[in-house]
PDB file of C-alpha atoms in Angstrom:
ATOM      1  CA  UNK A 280       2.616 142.606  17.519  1.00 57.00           C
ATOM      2  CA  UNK A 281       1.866 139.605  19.259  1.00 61.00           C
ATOM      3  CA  UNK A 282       3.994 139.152  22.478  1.00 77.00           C
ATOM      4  CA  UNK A 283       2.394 135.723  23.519  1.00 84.00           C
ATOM      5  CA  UNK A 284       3.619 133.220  20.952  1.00 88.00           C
ATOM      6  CA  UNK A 285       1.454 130.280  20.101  1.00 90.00           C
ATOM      7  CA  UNK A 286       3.336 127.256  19.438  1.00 93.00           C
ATOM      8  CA  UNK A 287       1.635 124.540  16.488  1.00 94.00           C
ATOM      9  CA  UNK A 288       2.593 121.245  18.487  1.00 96.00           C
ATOM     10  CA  UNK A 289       2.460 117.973  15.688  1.00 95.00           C
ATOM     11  CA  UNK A 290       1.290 114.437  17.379  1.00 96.00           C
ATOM     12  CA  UNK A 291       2.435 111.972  15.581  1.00 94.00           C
ATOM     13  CA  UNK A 292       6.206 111.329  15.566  1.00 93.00           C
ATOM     14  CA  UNK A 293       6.349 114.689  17.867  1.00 94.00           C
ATOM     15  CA  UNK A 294       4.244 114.543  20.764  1.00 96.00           C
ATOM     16  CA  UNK A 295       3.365 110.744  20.491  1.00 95.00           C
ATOM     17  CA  UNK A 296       6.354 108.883  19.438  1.00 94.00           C
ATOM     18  CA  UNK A 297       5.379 105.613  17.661  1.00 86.00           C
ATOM     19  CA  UNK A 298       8.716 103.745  17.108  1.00 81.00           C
ATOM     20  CA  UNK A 299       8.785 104.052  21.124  1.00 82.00           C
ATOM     21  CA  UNK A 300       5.014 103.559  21.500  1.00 86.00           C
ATOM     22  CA  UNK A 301       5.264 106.124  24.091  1.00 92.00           C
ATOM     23  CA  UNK A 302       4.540 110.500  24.512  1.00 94.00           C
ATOM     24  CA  UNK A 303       7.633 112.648  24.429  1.00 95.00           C
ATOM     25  CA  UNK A 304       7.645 113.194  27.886  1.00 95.00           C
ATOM     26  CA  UNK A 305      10.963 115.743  27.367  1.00 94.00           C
ATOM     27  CA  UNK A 306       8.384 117.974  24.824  1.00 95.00           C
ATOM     28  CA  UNK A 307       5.143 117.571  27.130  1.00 96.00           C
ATOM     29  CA  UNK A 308       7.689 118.871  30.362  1.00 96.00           C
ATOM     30  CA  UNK A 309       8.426 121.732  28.187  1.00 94.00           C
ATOM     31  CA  UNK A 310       4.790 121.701  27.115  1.00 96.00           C
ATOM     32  CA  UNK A 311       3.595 121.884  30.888  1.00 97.00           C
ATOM     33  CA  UNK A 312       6.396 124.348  31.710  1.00 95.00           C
ATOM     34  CA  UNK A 313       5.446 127.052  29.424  1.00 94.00           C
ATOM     35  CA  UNK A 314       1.647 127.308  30.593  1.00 96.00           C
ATOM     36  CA  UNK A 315       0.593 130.640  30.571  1.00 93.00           C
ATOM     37  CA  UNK A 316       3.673 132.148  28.533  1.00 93.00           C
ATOM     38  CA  UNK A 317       2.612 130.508  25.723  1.00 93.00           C
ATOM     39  CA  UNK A 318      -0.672 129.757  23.724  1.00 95.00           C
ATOM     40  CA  UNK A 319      -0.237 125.646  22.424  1.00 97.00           C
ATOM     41  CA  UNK A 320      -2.239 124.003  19.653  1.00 97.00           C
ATOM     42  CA  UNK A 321      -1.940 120.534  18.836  1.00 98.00           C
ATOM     43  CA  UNK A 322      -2.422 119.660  15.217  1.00 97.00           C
ATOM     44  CA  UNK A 323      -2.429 115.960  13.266  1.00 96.00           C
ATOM     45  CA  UNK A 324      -2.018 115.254   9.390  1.00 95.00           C
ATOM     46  CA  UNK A 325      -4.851 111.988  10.497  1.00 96.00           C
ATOM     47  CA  UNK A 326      -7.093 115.145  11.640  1.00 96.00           C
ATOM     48  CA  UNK A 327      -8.729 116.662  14.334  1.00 97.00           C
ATOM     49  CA  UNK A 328     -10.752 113.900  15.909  1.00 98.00           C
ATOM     50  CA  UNK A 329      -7.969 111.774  15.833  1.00 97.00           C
ATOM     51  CA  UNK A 330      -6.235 114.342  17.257  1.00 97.00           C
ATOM     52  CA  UNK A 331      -8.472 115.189  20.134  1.00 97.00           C
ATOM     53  CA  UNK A 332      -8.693 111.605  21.105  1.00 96.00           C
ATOM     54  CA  UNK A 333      -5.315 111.219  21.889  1.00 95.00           C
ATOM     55  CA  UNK A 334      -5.154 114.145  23.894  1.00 96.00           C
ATOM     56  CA  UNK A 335      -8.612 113.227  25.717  1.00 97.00           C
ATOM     57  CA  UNK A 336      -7.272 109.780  26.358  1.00 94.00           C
ATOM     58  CA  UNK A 337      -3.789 111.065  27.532  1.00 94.00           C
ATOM     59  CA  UNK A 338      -5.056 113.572  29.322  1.00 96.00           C
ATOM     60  CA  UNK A 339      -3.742 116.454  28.522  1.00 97.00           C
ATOM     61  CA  UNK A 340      -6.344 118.246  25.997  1.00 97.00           C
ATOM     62  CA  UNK A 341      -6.510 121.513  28.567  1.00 97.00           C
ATOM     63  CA  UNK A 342      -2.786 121.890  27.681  1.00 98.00           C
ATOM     64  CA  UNK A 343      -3.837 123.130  24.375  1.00 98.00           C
ATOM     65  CA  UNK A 344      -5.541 126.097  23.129  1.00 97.00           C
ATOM     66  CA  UNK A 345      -6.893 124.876  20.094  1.00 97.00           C
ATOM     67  CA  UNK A 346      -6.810 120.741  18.704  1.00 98.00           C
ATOM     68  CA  UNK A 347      -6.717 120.679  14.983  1.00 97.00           C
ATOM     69  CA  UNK A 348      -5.883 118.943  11.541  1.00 96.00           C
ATOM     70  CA  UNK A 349      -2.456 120.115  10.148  1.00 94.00           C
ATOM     71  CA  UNK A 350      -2.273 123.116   8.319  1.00 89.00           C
ATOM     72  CA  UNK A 351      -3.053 122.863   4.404  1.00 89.00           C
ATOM     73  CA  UNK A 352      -3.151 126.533   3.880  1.00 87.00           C
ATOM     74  CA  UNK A 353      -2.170 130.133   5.239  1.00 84.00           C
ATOM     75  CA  UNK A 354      -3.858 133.069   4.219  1.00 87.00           C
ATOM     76  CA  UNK A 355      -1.891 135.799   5.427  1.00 85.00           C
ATOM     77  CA  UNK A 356      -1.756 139.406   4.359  1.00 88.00           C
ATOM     78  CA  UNK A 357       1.831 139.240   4.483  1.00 83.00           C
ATOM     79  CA  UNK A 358       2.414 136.489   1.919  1.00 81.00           C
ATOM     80  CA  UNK A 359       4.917 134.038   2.579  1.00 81.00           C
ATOM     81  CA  UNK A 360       6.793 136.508   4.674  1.00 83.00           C
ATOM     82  CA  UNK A 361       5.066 135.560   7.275  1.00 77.00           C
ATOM     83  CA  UNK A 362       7.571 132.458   7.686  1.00 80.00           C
ATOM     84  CA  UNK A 363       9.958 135.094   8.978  1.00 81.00           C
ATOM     85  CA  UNK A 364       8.505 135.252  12.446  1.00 78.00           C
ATOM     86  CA  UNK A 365       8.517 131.941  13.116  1.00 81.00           C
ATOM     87  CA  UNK A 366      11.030 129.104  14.032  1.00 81.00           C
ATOM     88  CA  UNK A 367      10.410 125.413  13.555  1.00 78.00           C
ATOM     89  CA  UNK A 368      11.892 122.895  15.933  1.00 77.00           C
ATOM     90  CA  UNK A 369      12.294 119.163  15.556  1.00 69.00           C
ATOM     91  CA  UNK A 370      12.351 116.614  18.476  1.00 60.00           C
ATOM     92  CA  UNK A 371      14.050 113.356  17.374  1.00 51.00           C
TER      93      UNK A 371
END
């Protein structure tokens, strides 16, 4: 079993808030506090270049363990039990 969890962090409308044209700050303090208890990856539906960009040009790409593009597939020997172990949060 895995005992450090690794959180999947979305960008846009998560991390970087576009109505506001401004980062979460309240998620990247939570972000910043959990260094080292937890492994972070940043993900974007626009992809991983995009992705990496923003967290380049913000500064913070060595909060993350991993920058990609979002999920499209699992392939996990559990099946969709997987889902199980994991809880999703929203920050609105």
């Amino acid at each position: 079993m895995n005992h450090r969890p690794a959180v999947f962090v979305d960008l846009d409308n998560t991390l970087l808030l576009h109505k506001l044209k401004r980062v979460n700050a309240d998620l990247l303090a939570k972000i910043r506090a959990k260094q080292g208890q937890a492994d972070f990856v940043l993900w974007s539906a626009r992809g991983r270049a995009y992705a990496r960009t923003f967290a380049k040009s913000a500064g913070i790409e060595e909060l993350f363990v991993a920058i990609i593009g979002k999920p499209t597939c699992i392939v996990d020997d559990e099946g969709k039990q997987w889902s199980r172990l994991i809880k999703i949060n929203t920050f609105e």
